[in-house]
GROMACS .gro file of C-alpha atoms in nm:
model
  103
    1MET     CA    1  -3.721   0.499   0.476
    2THR     CA    2  -3.408   0.581   0.669
    3GLY     CA    3  -3.190   0.883   0.622
    4PRO     CA    4  -2.823   0.887   0.530
    5ALA     CA    5  -2.581   0.707   0.759
    6PRO     CA    6  -2.427   0.931   1.022
    7VAL     CA    7  -2.074   1.046   0.953
    8VAL     CA    8  -1.834   0.917   1.214
    9PRO     CA    9  -1.543   1.156   1.258
   10ALA     CA   10  -1.198   1.001   1.224
   11ARG     CA   11  -0.987   0.982   1.537
   12PRO     CA   12  -0.678   1.203   1.522
   13ARG     CA   13  -0.338   1.043   1.581
   14ALA     CA   14  -0.100   1.178   1.840
   15ASN     CA   15   0.078   1.386   1.573
   16GLY     CA   16  -0.250   1.536   1.447
   17ASP     CA   17  -0.289   1.324   1.133
   18VAL     CA   18  -0.624   1.163   1.073
   19LEU     CA   19  -0.625   0.786   1.103
   20ARG     CA   20  -0.784   0.647   0.787
   21GLU     CA   21  -0.624   0.313   0.710
   22ILE     CA   22  -0.759   0.121   0.413
   23PRO     CA   23  -0.931  -0.197   0.533
   24MET     CA   24  -0.762  -0.526   0.457
   25PRO     CA   25  -0.944  -0.783   0.242
   26PRO     CA   26  -1.081  -1.084   0.433
   27TYR     CA   27  -0.847  -1.305   0.231
   28VAL     CA   28  -0.584  -1.208  -0.025
   29THR     CA   29  -0.677  -1.290  -0.386
   30VAL     CA   30  -0.467  -1.266  -0.702
   31GLU     CA   31  -0.643  -0.938  -0.783
   32ASP     CA   32  -0.554  -0.801  -0.439
   33VAL     CA   33  -0.188  -0.883  -0.504
   34GLN     CA   34  -0.203  -0.706  -0.842
   35PHE     CA   35  -0.357  -0.397  -0.680
   36ALA     CA   36  -0.102  -0.411  -0.398
   37VAL     CA   37   0.192  -0.423  -0.640
   38ARG     CA   38   0.048  -0.126  -0.825
   39ALA     CA   39  -0.004   0.061  -0.497
   40VAL     CA   40   0.354   0.017  -0.372
   41VAL     CA   41   0.504   0.103  -0.712
   42VAL     CA   42   0.285   0.403  -0.799
   43HIS     CA   43   0.302   0.538  -0.443
   44ALA     CA   44   0.678   0.494  -0.410
   45PRO     CA   45   0.893   0.732  -0.204
   46ARG     CA   46   1.044   1.043  -0.357
   47THR     CA   47   1.301   1.263  -0.188
   48TRP     CA   48   1.195   1.626  -0.181
   49SER     CA   49   1.330   1.936  -0.013
   50GLY     CA   50   1.087   1.892   0.276
   51GLY     CA   51   1.160   1.521   0.322
   52THR     CA   52   1.035   1.197   0.171
   53ILE     CA   53   0.696   1.220   0.002
   54CYS     CA   54   0.469   0.993  -0.203
   55ARG     CA   55   0.562   1.018  -0.570
   56ASN     CA   56   0.195   1.006  -0.673
   57ASP     CA   57   0.013   1.243  -0.439
   58ALA     CA   58   0.289   1.429  -0.251
   59SER     CA   59   0.160   1.320   0.090
   60PRO     CA   60   0.416   1.217   0.352
   61HIS     CA   61   0.563   0.878   0.268
   62PRO     CA   62   0.454   0.609   0.327
   63CYS     CA   63   0.106   0.714   0.224
   64ARG     CA   64  -0.192   0.500   0.315
   65LEU     CA   65  -0.204   0.320  -0.023
   66HIS     CA   66   0.164   0.228   0.000
   67ARG     CA   67   0.110   0.099   0.355
   68TRP     CA   68  -0.194  -0.103   0.243
   69GLY     CA   69  -0.002  -0.254  -0.047
   70ARG     CA   70   0.286  -0.356   0.179
   71ARG     CA   71   0.046  -0.516   0.428
   72VAL     CA   72  -0.129  -0.715   0.153
   73LEU     CA   73   0.200  -0.834   0.002
   74THR     CA   74   0.330  -0.928   0.347
   75LEU     CA   75   0.014  -1.130   0.410
   76ARG     CA   76   0.078  -1.304   0.079
   77GLY     CA   77   0.419  -1.410   0.213
   78LEU     CA   78   0.654  -1.167   0.040
   79PRO     CA   79   0.955  -1.063   0.247
   80PRO     CA   80   1.029  -0.689   0.278
   81ALA     CA   81   1.335  -0.721   0.051
   82GLU     CA   82   1.119  -0.856  -0.233
   83ILE     CA   83   0.863  -0.577  -0.186
   84ASP     CA   84   1.149  -0.324  -0.201
   85ALA     CA   85   1.271  -0.492  -0.524
   86LEU     CA   86   0.924  -0.446  -0.677
   87VAL     CA   87   0.932  -0.077  -0.588
   88GLU     CA   88   1.284  -0.045  -0.729
   89ARG     CA   89   1.184  -0.206  -1.062
   90GLY     CA   90   0.905   0.051  -1.093
   91ASP     CA   91   0.674  -0.165  -1.306
   92PRO     CA   92   0.318  -0.149  -1.167
   93ALA     CA   93   0.213  -0.441  -1.388
   94ALA     CA   94   0.491  -0.669  -1.261
   95GLY     CA   95   0.398  -0.960  -1.044
   96PRO     CA   96   0.595  -1.087  -0.750
   97GLN     CA   97   0.836  -1.367  -0.832
   98PRO     CA   98   0.685  -1.709  -0.764
   99ARG     CA   99   0.786  -1.855  -0.429
  100ARG     CA  100   1.000  -2.167  -0.458
  101PRO     CA  101   0.977  -2.410  -0.167
  102GLY     CA  102   1.307  -2.432   0.015
  103ALA     CA  103   1.453  -2.127  -0.162
   0.00000   0.00000   0.00000
């Protein structure tokens, strides 16, 4: 029987933050898109006295869940303006508008 897996320390970034990006799915499913919409909406930016922070966990914005959600939605073909519109609407259950060919 083997012991627990060794803990690999995270590599610090140049600014001292710890690099812990959420891994991307091998392919983007409908469920991934739903989670990504929820991530960008729930972890939206909020202006605070010290700067822009994540509305959900008060970490510096964009937090890692917001970044992951944007990457997933970008892989799905959503332009940045449409992702921003999702964040602006503020509905974590909303789905991206269907893409119309030639639109």
